[in-house]
Coordinates of C-alpha atoms in Angstrom, one line a residue:
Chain S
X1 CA 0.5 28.9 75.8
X2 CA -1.7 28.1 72.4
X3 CA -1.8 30.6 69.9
X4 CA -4.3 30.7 67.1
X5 CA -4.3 32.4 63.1
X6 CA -6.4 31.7 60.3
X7 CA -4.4 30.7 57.5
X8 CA -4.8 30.3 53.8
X9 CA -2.4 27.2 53.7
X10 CA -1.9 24.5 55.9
X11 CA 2.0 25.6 56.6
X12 CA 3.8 27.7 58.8
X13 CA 4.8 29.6 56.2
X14 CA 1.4 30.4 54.8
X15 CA -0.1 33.9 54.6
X16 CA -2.8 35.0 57.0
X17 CA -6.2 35.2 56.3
X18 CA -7.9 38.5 55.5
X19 CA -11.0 36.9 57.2
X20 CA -11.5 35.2 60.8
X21 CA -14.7 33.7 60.3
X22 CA -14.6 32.1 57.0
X23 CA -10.6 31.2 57.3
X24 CA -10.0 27.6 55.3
X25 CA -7.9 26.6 58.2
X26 CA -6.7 27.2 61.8
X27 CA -3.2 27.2 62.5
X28 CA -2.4 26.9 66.4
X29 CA 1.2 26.9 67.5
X30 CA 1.8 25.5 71.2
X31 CA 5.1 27.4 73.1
X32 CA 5.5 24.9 75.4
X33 CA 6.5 22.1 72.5
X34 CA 7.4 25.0 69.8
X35 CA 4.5 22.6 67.2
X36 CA 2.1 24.0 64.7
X37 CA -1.0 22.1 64.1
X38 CA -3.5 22.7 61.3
X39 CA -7.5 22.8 61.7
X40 CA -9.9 22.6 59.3
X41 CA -12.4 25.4 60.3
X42 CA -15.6 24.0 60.1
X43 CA -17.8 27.7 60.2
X44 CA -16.0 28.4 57.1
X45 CA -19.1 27.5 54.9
X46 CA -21.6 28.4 57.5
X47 CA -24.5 30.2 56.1
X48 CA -24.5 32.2 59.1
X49 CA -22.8 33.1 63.0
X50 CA -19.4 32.2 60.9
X51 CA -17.7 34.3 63.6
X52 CA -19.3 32.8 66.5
X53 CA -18.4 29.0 65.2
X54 CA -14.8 30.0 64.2
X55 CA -14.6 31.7 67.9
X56 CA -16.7 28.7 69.5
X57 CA -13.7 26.4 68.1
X58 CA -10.9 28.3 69.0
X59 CA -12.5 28.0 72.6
X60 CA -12.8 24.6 72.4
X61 CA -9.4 24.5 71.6
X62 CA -8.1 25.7 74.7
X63 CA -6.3 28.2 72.7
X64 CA -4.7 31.9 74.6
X65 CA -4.0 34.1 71.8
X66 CA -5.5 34.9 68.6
X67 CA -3.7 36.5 66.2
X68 CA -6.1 38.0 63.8
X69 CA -5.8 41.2 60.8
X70 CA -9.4 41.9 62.0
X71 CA -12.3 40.3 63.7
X72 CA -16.3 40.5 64.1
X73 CA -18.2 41.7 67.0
X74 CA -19.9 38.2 67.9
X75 CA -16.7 36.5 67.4
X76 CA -14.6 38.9 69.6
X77 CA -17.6 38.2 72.1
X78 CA -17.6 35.1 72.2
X79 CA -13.3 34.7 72.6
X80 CA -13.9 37.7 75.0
X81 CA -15.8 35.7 77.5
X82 CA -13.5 32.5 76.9
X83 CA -10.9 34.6 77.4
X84 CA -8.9 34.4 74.9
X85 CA -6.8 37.7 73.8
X86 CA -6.6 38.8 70.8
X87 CA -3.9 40.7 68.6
X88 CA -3.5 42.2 65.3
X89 CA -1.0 40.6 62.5
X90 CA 1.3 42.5 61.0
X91 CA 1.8 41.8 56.9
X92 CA 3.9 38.5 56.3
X93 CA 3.5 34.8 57.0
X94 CA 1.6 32.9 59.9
X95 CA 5.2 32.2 61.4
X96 CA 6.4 35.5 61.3
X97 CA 3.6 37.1 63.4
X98 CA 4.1 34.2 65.8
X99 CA 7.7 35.5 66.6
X100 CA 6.6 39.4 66.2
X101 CA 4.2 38.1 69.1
X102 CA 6.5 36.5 71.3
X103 CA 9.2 39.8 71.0
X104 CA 6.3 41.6 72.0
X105 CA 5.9 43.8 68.9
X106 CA 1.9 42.9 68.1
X107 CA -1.2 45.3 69.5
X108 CA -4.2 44.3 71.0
X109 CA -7.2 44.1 68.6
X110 CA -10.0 46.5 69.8
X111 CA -12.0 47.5 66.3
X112 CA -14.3 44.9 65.8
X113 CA -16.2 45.0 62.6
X114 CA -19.8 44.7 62.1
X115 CA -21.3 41.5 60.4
X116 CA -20.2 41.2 56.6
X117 CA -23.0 38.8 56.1
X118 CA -21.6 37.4 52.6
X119 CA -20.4 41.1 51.7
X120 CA -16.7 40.8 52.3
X121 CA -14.4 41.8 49.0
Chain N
X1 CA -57.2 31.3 43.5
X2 CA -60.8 33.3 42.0
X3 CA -61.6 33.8 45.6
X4 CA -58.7 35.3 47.0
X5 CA -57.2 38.8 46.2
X6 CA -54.4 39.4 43.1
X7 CA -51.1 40.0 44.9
X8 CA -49.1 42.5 43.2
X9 CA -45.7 42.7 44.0
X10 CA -43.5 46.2 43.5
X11 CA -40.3 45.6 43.4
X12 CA -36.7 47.3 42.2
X13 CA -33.4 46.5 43.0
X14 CA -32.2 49.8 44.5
X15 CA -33.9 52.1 46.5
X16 CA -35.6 55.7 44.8
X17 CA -36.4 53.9 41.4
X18 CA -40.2 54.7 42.5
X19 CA -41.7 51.5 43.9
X20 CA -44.4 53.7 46.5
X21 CA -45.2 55.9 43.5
X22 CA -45.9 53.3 41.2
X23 CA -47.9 50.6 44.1
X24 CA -49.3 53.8 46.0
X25 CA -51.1 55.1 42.9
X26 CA -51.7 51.9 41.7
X27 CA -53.6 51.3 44.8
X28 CA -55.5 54.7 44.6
X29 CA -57.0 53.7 40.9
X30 CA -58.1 50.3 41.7
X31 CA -62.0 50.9 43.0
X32 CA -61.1 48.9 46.1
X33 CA -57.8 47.5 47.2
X34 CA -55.1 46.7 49.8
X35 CA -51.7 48.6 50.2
X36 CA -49.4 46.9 51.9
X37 CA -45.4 48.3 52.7
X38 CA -42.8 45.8 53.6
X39 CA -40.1 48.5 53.7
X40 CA -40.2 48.3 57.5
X41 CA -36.6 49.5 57.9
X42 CA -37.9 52.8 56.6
X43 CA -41.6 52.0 55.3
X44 CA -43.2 55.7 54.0
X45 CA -46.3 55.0 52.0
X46 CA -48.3 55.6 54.6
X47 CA -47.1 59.4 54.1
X48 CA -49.0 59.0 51.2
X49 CA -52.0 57.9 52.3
X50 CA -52.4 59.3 55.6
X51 CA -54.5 56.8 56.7
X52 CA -57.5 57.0 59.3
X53 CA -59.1 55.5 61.9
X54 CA -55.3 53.4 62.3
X55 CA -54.4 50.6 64.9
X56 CA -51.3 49.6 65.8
X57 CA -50.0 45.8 66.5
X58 CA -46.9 45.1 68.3
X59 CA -44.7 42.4 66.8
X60 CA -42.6 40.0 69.1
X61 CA -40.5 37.5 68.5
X62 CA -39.7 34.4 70.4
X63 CA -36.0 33.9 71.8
X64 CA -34.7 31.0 74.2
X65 CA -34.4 32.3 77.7
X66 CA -31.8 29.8 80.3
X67 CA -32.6 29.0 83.2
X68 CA -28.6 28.9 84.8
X69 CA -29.9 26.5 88.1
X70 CA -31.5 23.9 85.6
X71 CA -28.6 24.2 82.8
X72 CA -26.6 21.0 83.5
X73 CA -23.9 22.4 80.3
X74 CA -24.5 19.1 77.6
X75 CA -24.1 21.9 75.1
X76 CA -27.0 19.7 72.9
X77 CA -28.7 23.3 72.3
X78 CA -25.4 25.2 71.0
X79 CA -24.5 21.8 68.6
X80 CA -28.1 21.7 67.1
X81 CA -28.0 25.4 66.0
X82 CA -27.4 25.4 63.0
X83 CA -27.5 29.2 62.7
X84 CA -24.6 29.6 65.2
X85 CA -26.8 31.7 67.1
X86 CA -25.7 29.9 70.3
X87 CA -22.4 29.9 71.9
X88 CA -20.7 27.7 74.4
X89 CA -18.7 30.0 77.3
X90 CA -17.9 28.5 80.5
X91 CA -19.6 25.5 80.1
X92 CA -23.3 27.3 79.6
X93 CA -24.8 28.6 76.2
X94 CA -24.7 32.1 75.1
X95 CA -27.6 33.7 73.0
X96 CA -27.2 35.8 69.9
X97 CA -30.2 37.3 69.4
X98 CA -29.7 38.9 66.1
X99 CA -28.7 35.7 65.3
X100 CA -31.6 33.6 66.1
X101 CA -33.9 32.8 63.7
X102 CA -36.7 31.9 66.5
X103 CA -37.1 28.6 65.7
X104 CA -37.4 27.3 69.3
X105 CA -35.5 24.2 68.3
X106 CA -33.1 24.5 71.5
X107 CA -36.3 25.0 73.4
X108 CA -37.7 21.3 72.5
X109 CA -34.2 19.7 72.5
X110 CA -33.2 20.7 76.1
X111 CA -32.9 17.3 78.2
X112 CA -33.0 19.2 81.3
X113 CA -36.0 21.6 80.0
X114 CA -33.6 24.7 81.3
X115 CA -34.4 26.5 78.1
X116 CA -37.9 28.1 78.0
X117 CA -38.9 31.1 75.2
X118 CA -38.8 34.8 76.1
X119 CA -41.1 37.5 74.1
X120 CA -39.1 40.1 72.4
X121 CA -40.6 43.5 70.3
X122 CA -39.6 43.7 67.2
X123 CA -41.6 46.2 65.6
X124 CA -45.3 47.3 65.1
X125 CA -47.6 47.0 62.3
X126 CA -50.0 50.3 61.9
X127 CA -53.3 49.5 59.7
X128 CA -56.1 52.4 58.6
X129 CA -58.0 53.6 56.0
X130 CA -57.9 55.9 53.1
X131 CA -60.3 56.3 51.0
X132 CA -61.3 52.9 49.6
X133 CA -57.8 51.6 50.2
X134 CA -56.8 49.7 53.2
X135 CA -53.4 50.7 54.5
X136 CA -51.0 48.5 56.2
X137 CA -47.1 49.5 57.4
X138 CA -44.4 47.5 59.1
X139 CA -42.2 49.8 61.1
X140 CA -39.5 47.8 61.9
X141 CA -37.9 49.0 65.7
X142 CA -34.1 50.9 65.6
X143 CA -31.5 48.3 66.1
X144 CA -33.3 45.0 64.8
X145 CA -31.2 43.0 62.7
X146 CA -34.0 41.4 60.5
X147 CA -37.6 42.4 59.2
X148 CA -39.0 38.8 58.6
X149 CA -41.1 38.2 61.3
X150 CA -43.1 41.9 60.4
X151 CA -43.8 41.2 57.1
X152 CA -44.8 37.4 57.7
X153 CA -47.3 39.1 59.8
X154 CA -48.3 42.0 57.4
X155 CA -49.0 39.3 55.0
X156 CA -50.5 36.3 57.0
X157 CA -54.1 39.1 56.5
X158 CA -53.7 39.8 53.2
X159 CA -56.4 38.1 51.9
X160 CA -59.0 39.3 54.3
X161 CA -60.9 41.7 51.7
X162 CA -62.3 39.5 48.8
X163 CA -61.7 40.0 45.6
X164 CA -60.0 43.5 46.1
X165 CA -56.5 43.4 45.0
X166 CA -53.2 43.8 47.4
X167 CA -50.3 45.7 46.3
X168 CA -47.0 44.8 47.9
X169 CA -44.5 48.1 48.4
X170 CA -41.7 45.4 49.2
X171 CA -37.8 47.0 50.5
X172 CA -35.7 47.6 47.9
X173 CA -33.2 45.0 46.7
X174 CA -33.0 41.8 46.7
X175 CA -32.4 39.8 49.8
X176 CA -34.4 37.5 52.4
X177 CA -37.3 40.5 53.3
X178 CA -37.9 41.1 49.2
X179 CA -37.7 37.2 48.8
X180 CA -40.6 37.0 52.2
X181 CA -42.7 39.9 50.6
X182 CA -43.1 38.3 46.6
X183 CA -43.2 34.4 48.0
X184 CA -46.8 34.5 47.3
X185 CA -47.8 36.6 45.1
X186 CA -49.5 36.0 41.6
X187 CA -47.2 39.0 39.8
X188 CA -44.0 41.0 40.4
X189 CA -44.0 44.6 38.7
X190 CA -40.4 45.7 38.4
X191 CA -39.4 49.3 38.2
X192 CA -36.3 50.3 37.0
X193 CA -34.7 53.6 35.6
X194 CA -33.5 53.6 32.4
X195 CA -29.7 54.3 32.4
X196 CA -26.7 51.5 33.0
X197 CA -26.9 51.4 36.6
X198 CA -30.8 50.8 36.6
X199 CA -30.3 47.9 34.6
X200 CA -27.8 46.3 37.1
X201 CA -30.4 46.6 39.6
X202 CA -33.3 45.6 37.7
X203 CA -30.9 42.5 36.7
X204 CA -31.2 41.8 40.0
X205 CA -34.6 41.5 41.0
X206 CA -35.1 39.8 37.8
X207 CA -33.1 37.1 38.9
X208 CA -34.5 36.7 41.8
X209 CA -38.1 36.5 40.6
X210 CA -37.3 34.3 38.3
X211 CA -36.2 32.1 40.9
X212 CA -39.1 32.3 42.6
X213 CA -41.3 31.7 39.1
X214 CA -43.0 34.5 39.1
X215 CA -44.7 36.4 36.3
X216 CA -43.5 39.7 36.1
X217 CA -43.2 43.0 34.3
X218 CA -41.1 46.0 33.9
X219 CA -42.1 50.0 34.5
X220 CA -39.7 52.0 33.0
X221 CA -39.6 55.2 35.4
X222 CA -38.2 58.9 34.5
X223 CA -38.5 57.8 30.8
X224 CA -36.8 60.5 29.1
X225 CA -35.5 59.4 25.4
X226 CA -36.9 56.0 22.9
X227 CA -34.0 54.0 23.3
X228 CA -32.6 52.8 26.8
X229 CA -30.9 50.2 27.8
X230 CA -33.4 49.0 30.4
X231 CA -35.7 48.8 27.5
X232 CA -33.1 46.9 25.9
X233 CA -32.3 44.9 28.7
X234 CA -35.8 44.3 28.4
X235 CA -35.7 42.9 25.0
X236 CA -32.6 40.6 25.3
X237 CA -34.5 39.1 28.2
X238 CA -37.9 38.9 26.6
X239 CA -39.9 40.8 29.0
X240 CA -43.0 42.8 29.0
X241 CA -42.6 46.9 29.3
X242 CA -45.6 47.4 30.9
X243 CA -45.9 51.3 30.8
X244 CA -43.3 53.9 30.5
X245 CA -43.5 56.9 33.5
X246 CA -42.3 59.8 31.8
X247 CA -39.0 62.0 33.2
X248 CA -41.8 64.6 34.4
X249 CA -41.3 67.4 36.6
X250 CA -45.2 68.1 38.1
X251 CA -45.0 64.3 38.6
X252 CA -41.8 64.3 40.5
X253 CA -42.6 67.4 42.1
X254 CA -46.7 65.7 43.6
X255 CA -45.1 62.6 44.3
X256 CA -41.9 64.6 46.7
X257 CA -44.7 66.1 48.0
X258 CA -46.1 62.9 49.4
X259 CA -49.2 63.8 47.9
X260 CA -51.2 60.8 45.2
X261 CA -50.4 62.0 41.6
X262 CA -53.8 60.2 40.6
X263 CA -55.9 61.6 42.8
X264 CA -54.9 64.7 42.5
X265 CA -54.9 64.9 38.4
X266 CA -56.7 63.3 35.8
X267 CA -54.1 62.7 33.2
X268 CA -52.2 60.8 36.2
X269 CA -55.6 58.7 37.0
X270 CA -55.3 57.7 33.3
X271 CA -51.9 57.0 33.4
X272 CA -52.1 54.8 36.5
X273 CA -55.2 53.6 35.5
X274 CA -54.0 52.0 32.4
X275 CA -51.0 50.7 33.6
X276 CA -53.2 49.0 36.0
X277 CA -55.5 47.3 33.4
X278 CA -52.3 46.5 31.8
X279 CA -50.9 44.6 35.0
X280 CA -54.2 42.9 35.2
X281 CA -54.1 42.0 31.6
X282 CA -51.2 40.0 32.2
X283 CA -51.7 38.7 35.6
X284 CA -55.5 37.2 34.5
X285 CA -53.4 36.1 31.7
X286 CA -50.9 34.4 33.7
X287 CA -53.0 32.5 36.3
X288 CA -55.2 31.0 32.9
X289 CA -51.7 29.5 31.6
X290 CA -50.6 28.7 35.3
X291 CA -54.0 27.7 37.2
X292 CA -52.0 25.6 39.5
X293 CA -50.3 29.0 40.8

């Protein structure tokens, strides 16, 4: 199983990013081989439909799970229909949430936020 | 440029600063002119005027409609977007319509031709008369994401009455639907308050005019004491105060009303009527320094 969450830093040990869409980077950790790679996320400096490129990539990736602190309406459409699940991080690093995922202890995203459109903080 | 109407722009960065009062009575003291709102998310000029004899124009825009039996999935249409408007789900594209900017790009790319254009309502443009002033309103429909394609319309026939000038109500701020309503216009009248926070907001739409190069002016509304920093603003930035509208109760109390301060009183018909001789000072002066423009 692939798991997905936008990262700051390109390290397992790198905060989460506040933001889905516009996230510098992609971390995805693979269960099967226990790896972390690290994606550049090209919506990240999309004028617009940030969210739906971020969620069209995580598709493409094949990816499961996202782990996310919060998430748009067209992206959460988008990794809706590809099916891919998506939770809500608790505070502390990329590999932290990974294992509060695996023991179970993460819930199920279901706020979506409406478009920021250039206003996040 | 002498054969086609002056475009006057109203503008303020924030809404309530008194854009309708000043383009609505500006309107009502020119001998013949245009009215024109572009505050189709909540347009209310035309409570103003209460134009007659009106007609109504529906607005569509054009979205890409799939055909699913023709699709083969080569995903050409969701790589070329470059709005993101398209997503690829289980191998077929996926339309976000508020995110489609209707450029029917996909439409022409499609090697299979599975992508043909679809009409959708936007809005509705409402056009009348009152008095000698020609009244048009964008209503924007509940739900739409963006009010581009009603004012491109409300202004593709703005130049239809010769000579007569147009003035622009355009929304308030500063973003894409104020940046569609000044793009051709020959002057920008700014309105600001005078207190702290108006200057921030007439900061701005000052910016963003000048961006655009455009002449423009500032109206100083509820004018209550000499000294203000909008006026001051004004003065760091070197530009015109046009006319000051005074902190004034029977004006506030007409124009809450919905009824036309300068129709209905002569020392407003003044009032406006200078101010618009002032406006037309500077914008004849203007296009003789600019003729390109």
């Amino acid at each position: 199983m692939k798991i997905a969450i936008p990262v700051d830093e390109k390290n397992p040990d790198s905060s989460v990013c506040p933001s889905f869409g516009r996230t510098p980077y992609f971390a995805v950790y693979d269960t099967d081989d226990e790896k972390t790679v690290f994606f550049d996320n090209e919506a990240a400096s999309a004028q617009g439909g940030a969210g739906i490129k971020a969620a069209q990539l995580i598709a493409d990736m094949d990816v499961d799970v996202l782990l996310s602190p919060r998430c748009g309406e067209n992206a959460a459409e988008v990794l809706n229909k590809a099916e891919v699940r998506i939770y809500k991080t608790a505070a502390g690093t990329a590999r932290f949430n990974i294992g509060e995922f695996k023991a179970g202890r993460l819930t199920m995203l279901s706020d979506y936020h409406a478009g920021l459109h250039g206003h996040a903080e | 440029m002498q054969n086609n109407s002056v475009k006057i722009a109203v503008l303020s960065g924030k809404g309530g600063t008194g854009k309708t009062l000043v383009s609505v009575n500006l309107a009502s003291v020119a001998e013949k002119s245009a009215y024109i709102d572009c505050d189709v998310e909540e347009p209310n000029g035309h409570l103003f005027f209460k134009p007659q004899n009106v007609c109504e124009d529906e607005i569509t825009i054009r979205l890409p409609a799939l055909d699913n039996e023709l699709c083969s999935g080569c995903r050409k249409c969701v790589d070329f977007c470059r709005f993101n408007a398209l997503a690829f789900i289980k191998k077929r594209p996926f339309l976000f319509e508020e995110v489609c900017h209707s450029c029917g790009g996909c439409v022409l790319l499609c090697p299979e031709k599975a992508l043909g254009e679809r009409e959708k309502t936007v809005g509705y443009i409402k056009r009348g008369l009152s008095s000698k002033v020609k009244v048009s309103t964008g209503i924007m429909n509940t739900g739409e994401a963006s009010g581009i394609p009603i004012i491109k319309k409300l202004l593709s026939g703005a130049d239809s009455e010769k000579g007569a000038p147009v003035f622009i109500d355009c929304p308030p701020g500063s973003s894409c639907v104020v940046m569609e309503s000044i793009k051709d216009v020959d002057y920008c009248i700014l309105v600001a308050e005078p207190t702290v926070f108006g200057v921030h907001n007439l900061n701005m739409v000052y910016k963003l005019v000048s961006l655009f190069k455009k002449p423009c002016g500032v109206i100083v509304n509820k004018y209550f004491e000499e000294d203000n920093p909008a006026e001051e603003y004004c003065r760091e930035k070197n530009i015109q105060v046009l006319c000051r509208l005074p902190f004034d109760n029977e004006l506030g109390l007409i124009n809450s009303q919905a009824r036309i301060a300068a129709r209905e009183k002569d020392k407003y018909k003044e009032l406006f009527t200078s101010l618009l001789e002032a406006v037309m000072e500077e914008v004849q002066h203007e296009t003789a320094a600019n003729p390109q423009r």
